[in-house]
CSV table of C-alpha atoms and ligand atoms in Angstrom, one decimal:
chain,number,residue,atom,x,y,z
A,17,UNK,CA,0.0,0.0,0.0
A,18,UNK,CA,1.1,3.6,-0.5
A,19,UNK,CA,1.9,5.9,2.4
A,20,UNK,CA,-0.8,8.4,3.0
A,21,UNK,CA,0.3,11.8,4.5
A,22,UNK,CA,0.3,15.5,4.0
A,23,UNK,CA,4.1,16.0,3.5
A,24,UNK,CA,4.6,18.2,0.4
A,25,UNK,CA,8.3,17.9,0.5
A,26,UNK,CA,8.0,14.1,0.3
A,27,UNK,CA,5.6,14.3,-2.6
A,28,UNK,CA,7.9,16.8,-4.4
A,29,UNK,CA,10.9,14.4,-3.9
A,30,UNK,CA,9.0,11.5,-5.5
A,31,UNK,CA,7.9,13.7,-8.4
A,32,UNK,CA,11.4,15.0,-9.0
A,33,UNK,CA,12.6,11.4,-9.3
A,34,UNK,CA,10.0,10.7,-12.0
A,35,UNK,CA,7.6,8.9,-9.7
A,36,UNK,CA,3.8,9.3,-9.7
A,37,UNK,CA,1.8,10.1,-6.6
A,38,UNK,CA,-1.8,10.8,-5.6
A,39,UNK,CA,-2.7,14.4,-5.1
A,40,UNK,CA,-5.9,16.1,-3.8
A,41,UNK,CA,-7.8,18.7,-5.8
A,42,UNK,CA,-11.1,20.3,-5.2
A,43,UNK,CA,-12.7,18.1,-7.9
A,44,UNK,CA,-11.3,14.6,-7.5
A,45,UNK,CA,-7.9,13.1,-6.6
A,46,UNK,CA,-5.4,13.1,-9.3
A,47,UNK,CA,-2.6,10.6,-10.2
A,48,UNK,CA,0.3,13.1,-10.7
A,49,UNK,CA,3.6,12.9,-12.5
A,50,UNK,CA,6.0,15.4,-14.3
A,51,UNK,CA,4.0,16.4,-17.4
A,52,UNK,CA,7.3,17.0,-19.4
A,53,UNK,CA,8.9,13.7,-18.5
A,54,UNK,CA,7.9,10.9,-20.9
A,55,UNK,CA,8.8,8.1,-18.4
A,56,UNK,CA,6.5,9.7,-15.7
A,57,UNK,CA,3.7,10.0,-18.3
A,58,UNK,CA,4.1,6.3,-19.3
A,59,UNK,CA,3.9,5.4,-15.6
A,60,UNK,CA,0.6,7.2,-15.2
A,61,UNK,CA,-0.9,5.4,-18.2
A,62,UNK,CA,0.5,2.1,-16.9
A,63,UNK,CA,-0.8,2.5,-13.3
A,64,UNK,CA,-4.3,3.5,-14.5
A,65,UNK,CA,-4.2,0.9,-17.2
A,66,UNK,CA,-5.4,3.7,-19.5
A,67,UNK,CA,-5.1,3.6,-23.3
A,68,UNK,CA,-2.6,6.1,-24.7
A,69,UNK,CA,-5.2,7.6,-27.0
A,70,UNK,CA,-6.8,9.3,-24.0
A,71,UNK,CA,-4.8,12.4,-23.2
A,72,UNK,CA,-3.9,13.9,-19.8
A,73,UNK,CA,-4.5,17.3,-18.2
A,74,UNK,CA,-1.5,19.4,-17.2
A,75,UNK,CA,-1.9,21.2,-13.9
A,76,UNK,CA,0.1,24.4,-12.9
A,77,UNK,CA,-0.3,27.1,-10.2
A,78,UNK,CA,0.0,30.2,-12.4
A,79,UNK,CA,-1.0,31.7,-15.8
A,80,UNK,CA,2.7,32.7,-16.3
A,81,UNK,CA,3.8,29.1,-16.2
A,82,UNK,CA,1.2,28.2,-18.8
A,83,UNK,CA,2.8,30.6,-21.2
A,84,UNK,CA,5.6,28.0,-21.7
A,85,UNK,CA,3.2,25.3,-22.7
A,86,UNK,CA,1.0,26.9,-25.3
A,87,UNK,CA,1.3,28.9,-28.5
A,88,UNK,CA,-1.1,31.7,-27.3
A,89,UNK,CA,-4.0,32.3,-24.9
A,90,UNK,CA,-7.0,33.7,-26.9
A,91,UNK,CA,-9.0,36.5,-25.2
A,92,UNK,CA,-12.0,34.3,-24.3
A,93,UNK,CA,-9.6,31.8,-22.7
A,94,UNK,CA,-8.0,34.6,-20.7
A,95,UNK,CA,-11.4,35.8,-19.5
A,96,UNK,CA,-12.4,32.3,-18.4
A,97,UNK,CA,-9.0,31.8,-16.7
A,98,UNK,CA,-9.4,35.1,-14.8
A,99,UNK,CA,-12.8,34.2,-13.7
A,100,UNK,CA,-12.5,30.5,-12.8
A,101,UNK,CA,-8.8,29.7,-12.0
A,102,UNK,CA,-7.9,28.4,-9.6
A,103,UNK,CA,-11.0,26.2,-10.0
A,104,UNK,CA,-12.8,23.3,-11.6
A,105,UNK,CA,-12.3,24.3,-15.2
A,106,UNK,CA,-9.9,22.8,-17.8
A,107,UNK,CA,-9.1,24.8,-20.9
A,108,UNK,CA,-7.8,23.3,-24.2
A,109,UNK,CA,-5.1,25.5,-25.9
A,110,UNK,CA,-2.8,25.0,-28.9
A,111,UNK,CA,0.3,23.3,-27.5
A,112,UNK,CA,3.9,24.3,-27.9
A,113,UNK,CA,6.3,21.9,-29.7
A,114,UNK,CA,8.2,20.9,-26.6
A,115,UNK,CA,5.1,19.5,-24.8
A,116,UNK,CA,5.4,15.7,-25.2
A,117,UNK,CA,3.0,14.3,-27.8
A,118,UNK,CA,2.5,11.4,-25.3
A,119,UNK,CA,0.8,13.9,-22.9
A,120,UNK,CA,-1.8,15.0,-25.5
A,121,UNK,CA,-2.1,11.7,-27.4
A,122,UNK,CA,-0.7,13.4,-30.5
A,123,UNK,CA,-3.4,16.1,-30.5
A,124,UNK,CA,-2.4,19.7,-31.2
A,125,UNK,CA,-4.1,21.0,-28.1
A,126,UNK,CA,-3.1,20.6,-24.5
A,127,UNK,CA,-5.6,20.5,-21.6
A,128,UNK,CA,-4.6,22.8,-18.7
A,129,UNK,CA,-6.0,23.5,-15.3
A,130,UNK,CA,-5.1,25.4,-12.1
A,131,UNK,CA,-6.7,23.5,-9.3
A,132,UNK,CA,-8.1,25.1,-6.2
A,133,UNK,CA,-6.6,23.2,-3.3
A,134,UNK,CA,-4.1,24.6,-0.9
A,135,UNK,CA,-1.9,21.5,-0.6
A,136,UNK,CA,-1.6,21.0,-4.4
A,137,UNK,CA,-1.1,24.7,-5.0
A,138,UNK,CA,1.8,24.7,-2.6
A,139,UNK,CA,3.2,21.5,-4.2
A,140,UNK,CA,2.9,23.1,-7.7
A,141,UNK,CA,4.5,26.2,-6.4
A,142,UNK,CA,7.5,24.3,-5.2
A,143,UNK,CA,8.3,22.5,-8.5
A,144,UNK,CA,9.4,23.9,-11.8
A,145,UNK,CA,7.4,21.5,-14.0
A,146,UNK,CA,3.6,21.1,-14.6
A,147,UNK,CA,1.9,18.0,-13.3
A,148,UNK,CA,0.0,15.6,-15.6
A,149,UNK,CA,-2.9,14.3,-13.5
A,150,UNK,CA,-5.8,12.2,-14.6
A,151,UNK,CA,-8.3,11.1,-12.0
A,152,UNK,CA,-6.6,8.6,-9.7
A,153,UNK,CA,-8.8,5.6,-10.5
A,154,UNK,CA,-8.3,2.5,-12.7
A,155,UNK,CA,-9.4,3.3,-16.3
A,156,UNK,CA,-13.2,3.1,-16.6
A,157,UNK,CA,-13.9,3.1,-12.9
A,158,UNK,CA,-15.4,5.8,-10.6
A,159,UNK,CA,-13.1,8.8,-9.7
A,160,UNK,CA,-11.7,9.0,-6.2
A,161,UNK,CA,-12.8,11.7,-3.8
A,162,UNK,CA,-10.7,10.7,-0.7
A,163,UNK,CA,-7.0,9.6,-0.3
A,164,UNK,CA,-8.3,6.3,0.9
A,165,UNK,CA,-10.2,5.7,-2.4
A,166,UNK,CA,-6.8,6.2,-4.2
A,167,UNK,CA,-5.0,3.9,-1.9
A,168,UNK,CA,-7.7,1.2,-2.1
A,169,UNK,CA,-7.3,0.9,-5.9
A,170,UNK,CA,-3.8,2.2,-6.8
A,171,UNK,CA,-1.9,1.9,-3.5
A,172,UNK,CA,0.0,-1.2,-4.7
A,173,UNK,CA,1.5,0.7,-7.6
A,174,UNK,CA,2.4,4.1,-6.2
A,175,UNK,CA,4.6,5.2,-3.3
A,176,UNK,CA,2.6,8.1,-1.8
A,177,UNK,CA,-0.8,9.8,-1.6
A,178,UNK,CA,-0.9,13.4,-0.5
A,179,UNK,CA,-4.0,13.6,1.7
A,180,UNK,CA,-6.0,16.9,1.4
A,181,UNK,CA,-9.2,15.6,2.9
A,182,UNK,CA,-12.4,14.9,1.0
A,183,UNK,CA,-12.8,16.8,-2.3
A,184,UNK,CA,-15.2,19.7,-1.9
A,185,UNK,CA,-16.6,19.7,-5.4
A,186,UNK,CA,-16.7,15.9,-6.0
A,187,UNK,CA,-17.0,16.0,-9.8
A,188,UNK,CA,-14.2,16.4,-12.4
A,189,UNK,CA,-13.5,19.7,-14.0
A,190,UNK,CA,-15.6,21.1,-16.8
A,191,UNK,CA,-13.6,21.0,-20.1
A,192,UNK,CA,-13.8,23.8,-22.6
A,193,UNK,CA,-12.1,24.6,-25.9
A,194,UNK,CA,-12.5,27.0,-28.8
A,195,UNK,CA,-13.5,26.3,-32.4
A,196,UNK,CA,-13.4,29.3,-34.6
A,197,UNK,CA,-13.9,31.6,-31.6
A,198,UNK,CA,-16.9,29.6,-30.5
A,199,UNK,CA,-16.6,28.2,-26.9
A,200,UNK,CA,-17.3,24.5,-26.8
A,201,UNK,CA,-17.8,22.4,-23.7
A,202,UNK,CA,-16.5,18.9,-24.1
A,203,UNK,CA,-17.2,17.6,-20.6
A,204,UNK,CA,-19.8,18.8,-18.1
A,205,UNK,CA,-18.2,19.1,-14.6
A,206,UNK,CA,-17.5,21.2,-11.6
A,207,UNK,CA,-17.9,24.7,-13.3
A,208,UNK,CA,-21.6,25.3,-14.2
A,209,UNK,CA,-22.5,25.9,-17.8
A,210,UNK,CA,-24.6,28.9,-16.6
A,211,UNK,CA,-21.5,30.5,-15.0
A,212,UNK,CA,-19.4,30.0,-18.1
A,213,UNK,CA,-22.1,31.6,-20.3
A,214,UNK,CA,-22.1,34.7,-17.9
A,215,UNK,CA,-18.5,35.3,-18.9
A,216,UNK,CA,-18.4,34.4,-22.7
A,217,UNK,CA,-22.0,34.2,-23.8
A,218,UNK,CA,-23.7,31.2,-25.4
A,219,UNK,CA,-21.6,28.1,-25.6
A,220,UNK,CA,-21.9,24.9,-27.6
A,221,UNK,CA,-22.2,21.7,-25.6
A,222,UNK,CA,-20.5,18.8,-27.4
A,223,UNK,CA,-20.3,16.1,-24.9
A,224,UNK,CA,-18.8,12.9,-26.3
A,225,UNK,CA,-21.4,10.1,-26.3
A,226,UNK,CA,-19.3,7.9,-28.4
A,227,UNK,CA,-17.8,4.6,-27.3
A,228,UNK,CA,-15.4,4.9,-30.2
A,229,UNK,CA,-11.9,4.7,-28.7
A,230,UNK,CA,-10.4,6.9,-31.4
A,231,UNK,CA,-12.4,9.8,-30.2
A,232,UNK,CA,-10.7,11.7,-27.4
A,233,UNK,CA,-12.7,12.9,-24.4
A,234,UNK,CA,-14.9,10.8,-22.3
A,235,UNK,CA,-15.9,7.4,-23.3
A,236,UNK,CA,-19.6,6.6,-23.0
A,237,UNK,CA,-19.1,3.6,-20.6
A,238,UNK,CA,-17.3,5.1,-17.7
A,239,UNK,CA,-17.8,5.5,-13.9
A,240,UNK,CA,-18.9,1.9,-13.8
A,241,UNK,CA,-19.7,0.6,-10.3
A,242,UNK,CA,-19.6,-2.9,-11.9
A,243,UNK,CA,-23.3,-3.6,-11.6
A,244,UNK,CA,-26.4,-3.3,-13.8
A,245,UNK,CA,-27.8,0.1,-13.1
A,246,UNK,CA,-31.4,1.2,-13.9
A,247,UNK,CA,-32.3,4.9,-14.0
A,248,UNK,CA,-36.0,5.7,-13.5
A,249,UNK,CA,-38.8,5.7,-10.9
A,250,UNK,CA,-37.1,3.9,-8.0
A,251,UNK,CA,-40.2,3.1,-6.1
A,252,UNK,CA,-41.9,1.2,-8.9
A,253,UNK,CA,-38.7,-0.5,-10.0
A,254,UNK,CA,-38.1,-1.6,-6.5
A,255,UNK,CA,-41.5,-3.4,-6.4
A,256,UNK,CA,-40.2,-6.0,-8.9
A,257,UNK,CA,-36.9,-6.8,-7.1
A,258,UNK,CA,-35.5,-8.5,-4.0
A,259,UNK,CA,-34.5,-5.8,-1.6
A,260,UNK,CA,-31.5,-7.7,-0.2
A,261,UNK,CA,-29.8,-7.7,-3.5
A,262,UNK,CA,-30.9,-4.3,-4.8
A,263,UNK,CA,-28.9,-1.1,-4.3
A,264,UNK,CA,-30.6,2.2,-4.3
A,265,UNK,CA,-28.8,5.5,-5.1
A,266,UNK,CA,-31.4,8.3,-4.7
A,267,UNK,CA,-31.3,12.0,-4.8
A,268,UNK,CA,-32.9,13.1,-1.5
A,269,UNK,CA,-35.4,10.4,-0.3
A,270,UNK,CA,-34.7,7.2,1.5
A,271,UNK,CA,-36.1,3.9,0.2
A,272,UNK,CA,-37.0,0.6,1.9
A,273,UNK,CA,-33.8,-1.4,1.4
A,274,UNK,CA,-31.1,-2.4,4.0
A,275,UNK,CA,-28.9,0.6,5.0
A,276,UNK,CA,-25.9,-1.0,3.5
A,277,UNK,CA,-27.7,-1.0,0.1
A,278,UNK,CA,-28.8,2.7,0.3
A,279,UNK,CA,-27.0,5.9,-0.7
A,280,UNK,CA,-29.0,9.2,-0.5
A,281,UNK,CA,-27.0,11.9,-2.2
A,282,UNK,CA,-28.5,14.9,-0.3
A,283,UNK,CA,-31.3,14.4,2.3
A,284,UNK,CA,-31.9,18.2,2.1
A,285,UNK,CA,-32.1,18.2,-1.7
A,286,UNK,CA,-28.9,20.3,-2.2
A,287,UNK,CA,-27.3,19.8,-5.6
A,288,UNK,CA,-23.8,20.8,-4.5
A,289,UNK,CA,-23.9,18.3,-1.7
A,290,UNK,CA,-25.2,15.6,-4.1
A,291,UNK,CA,-22.2,16.3,-6.4
A,292,UNK,CA,-19.8,15.9,-3.4
A,293,UNK,CA,-21.4,12.5,-2.6
A,294,UNK,CA,-22.0,11.0,-6.1
A,295,UNK,CA,-18.7,9.1,-6.5
A,296,UNK,CA,-18.7,7.7,-2.9
A,297,UNK,CA,-22.3,6.6,-3.5
A,298,UNK,CA,-21.4,4.8,-6.7
A,299,UNK,CA,-18.5,3.1,-4.8
A,300,UNK,CA,-20.9,2.0,-2.0
A,301,UNK,CA,-23.0,0.3,-4.7
A,302,UNK,CA,-20.0,-1.8,-5.7
A,303,UNK,CA,-20.6,-4.7,-3.2
A,304,UNK,CA,-20.7,-8.4,-3.9
A,305,UNK,CA,-24.3,-8.9,-2.7
A,306,UNK,CA,-25.8,-6.1,-4.8
A,307,UNK,CA,-27.0,-7.4,-8.1
A,308,UNK,CA,-28.9,-4.4,-9.5
A,309,UNK,CA,-28.7,-0.7,-8.7
A,310,UNK,CA,-31.8,1.6,-9.0
A,311,UNK,CA,-31.2,5.3,-9.4
A,312,UNK,CA,-32.9,8.5,-10.6
A,313,UNK,CA,-31.8,11.7,-12.3
A,314,UNK,CA,-31.4,14.8,-10.1
A,315,UNK,CA,-32.9,18.2,-11.0
A,316,UNK,CA,-31.2,19.6,-14.1
A,317,UNK,CA,-30.0,22.8,-12.5
A,318,UNK,CA,-26.4,23.9,-11.7
A,319,UNK,CA,-24.2,20.8,-11.2
A,320,UNK,CA,-27.2,18.6,-11.7
A,321,UNK,CA,-26.5,18.4,-15.4
A,322,UNK,CA,-23.0,17.0,-14.7
A,323,UNK,CA,-24.3,14.6,-12.1
A,324,UNK,CA,-26.9,13.2,-14.5
A,325,UNK,CA,-24.1,12.9,-17.2
A,326,UNK,CA,-22.1,10.7,-14.8
A,327,UNK,CA,-25.2,8.6,-13.9
A,328,UNK,CA,-25.9,8.0,-17.6
A,329,UNK,CA,-22.4,6.9,-18.2
A,330,UNK,CA,-22.4,4.6,-15.1
A,331,UNK,CA,-25.6,3.0,-16.3
A,332,UNK,CA,-24.3,1.9,-19.8
B,406,TXA,O1,-11.0,17.5,-12.3
B,406,TXA,C1,-10.3,17.0,-13.2
B,406,TXA,O2,-10.2,17.4,-14.3
B,406,TXA,C2,-9.4,15.9,-12.7
B,406,TXA,C3,-8.4,16.5,-11.6
B,406,TXA,C4,-7.4,15.4,-11.1
B,406,TXA,O3,-7.8,17.6,-12.1
B,406,TXA,N1,-8.7,15.2,-13.7
B,406,TXA,C5,-9.4,14.5,-14.6
B,406,TXA,O4,-8.5,13.9,-15.6
B,406,TXA,O5,-10.6,14.2,-14.6
B,406,TXA,P1,-9.0,12.7,-16.5
B,406,TXA,O6,-7.8,12.3,-17.3
B,406,TXA,O7,-9.6,11.6,-15.7
B,406,TXA,O8,-10.0,13.3,-17.5
B,406,TXA,C6,-9.5,14.2,-18.4
B,406,TXA,C7,-10.3,14.2,-19.7
B,406,TXA,C8,-10.2,12.9,-20.5
B,406,TXA,O9,-11.4,12.5,-20.8
B,406,TXA,C9,-9.4,13.3,-21.7
B,406,TXA,O10,-9.8,12.6,-22.9
B,406,TXA,C10,-9.7,14.8,-21.8
B,406,TXA,O11,-9.8,15.3,-20.5
B,406,TXA,N2,-8.6,15.5,-22.5
B,406,TXA,C11,-7.3,15.7,-21.9
B,406,TXA,N3,-6.5,16.3,-22.8
B,406,TXA,C12,-7.3,16.6,-23.9
B,406,TXA,C13,-7.0,17.2,-25.2
B,406,TXA,N4,-5.8,17.7,-25.5
B,406,TXA,N5,-8.0,17.2,-26.1
B,406,TXA,C14,-9.3,16.7,-25.8
B,406,TXA,N6,-9.6,16.1,-24.6
B,406,TXA,C15,-8.6,16.0,-23.7
B,407,MG,MG1,-10.9,10.2,-15.3
């Protein structure tokens, strides 16, 4: 198992040796390595068992440092950066030649984010390279929102997890890019569409629903808790099934199944709280005795759209 601690100097030393470590962010935990070191990037792909056609996000702690990685920062990107960084937004920008193709899977854009977490900001401030960091889960599984989640699944292959407590957004970053000056959202996430539109006007949402592995971005079947999952009216679906072997993942109301089979995202009906809890809830559903999971969509406001996106992908 990996060591879990909050020692930035230790994490820095591993990263400088080309090792990969777990790091906290406000969205989900990342599996971090030097984004400019091909060996470290290869380790990330290997530890996650992730195909190399699925590119990684580079994390830094300042806009100045991003200048070295990209050709230029268009006006709209700068406006979004000013408003949302540090925060749960990833921006795709034309990459510079010295950025390894392995990081971007050969694409001409690099994904960049400044995360809002004090430990990771301090860590990024103490090193002179950006950190490549995908979510710290095996490819295709639910993203981790605690250091323990990281250790449970990847602890055998990494030396250290920097523990920054539970993630306070709980969903991955929103990903935006630009096509002929139009702002395009490629992944719904921790920054609300409404908030982005306040800054740059109407955006196009082009969330990848493909299961074609050649298409970068999110694969359709993802976030799998490893069980058949049915989205719909929980009460009526529950009538047909044995309660002992049925998991229920509901928005705000409890249902009549054993406690160990039940996850309520937010008893008070708060969407942000539901976002914080969604990935732990999906993990709770991953138990041997649970054969079917019943769930329902949450209200489509704010982070609700991103939560529903994850539920849809988990149910494939
Ligand atoms: O909140 C987050 O974004 C977390 C934390 C750790 O920062 N990271 C994260 O990384 O969710 P990951 O690798 O699990 O998801 C990143 C997504 C992938 O679906 C990838 O295909 C897409 O971003 N992506 C990365 N670089 C890209 C690029 N150059 N062009 C298009 N999509 C890209
Ligand atoms: Mg991921």
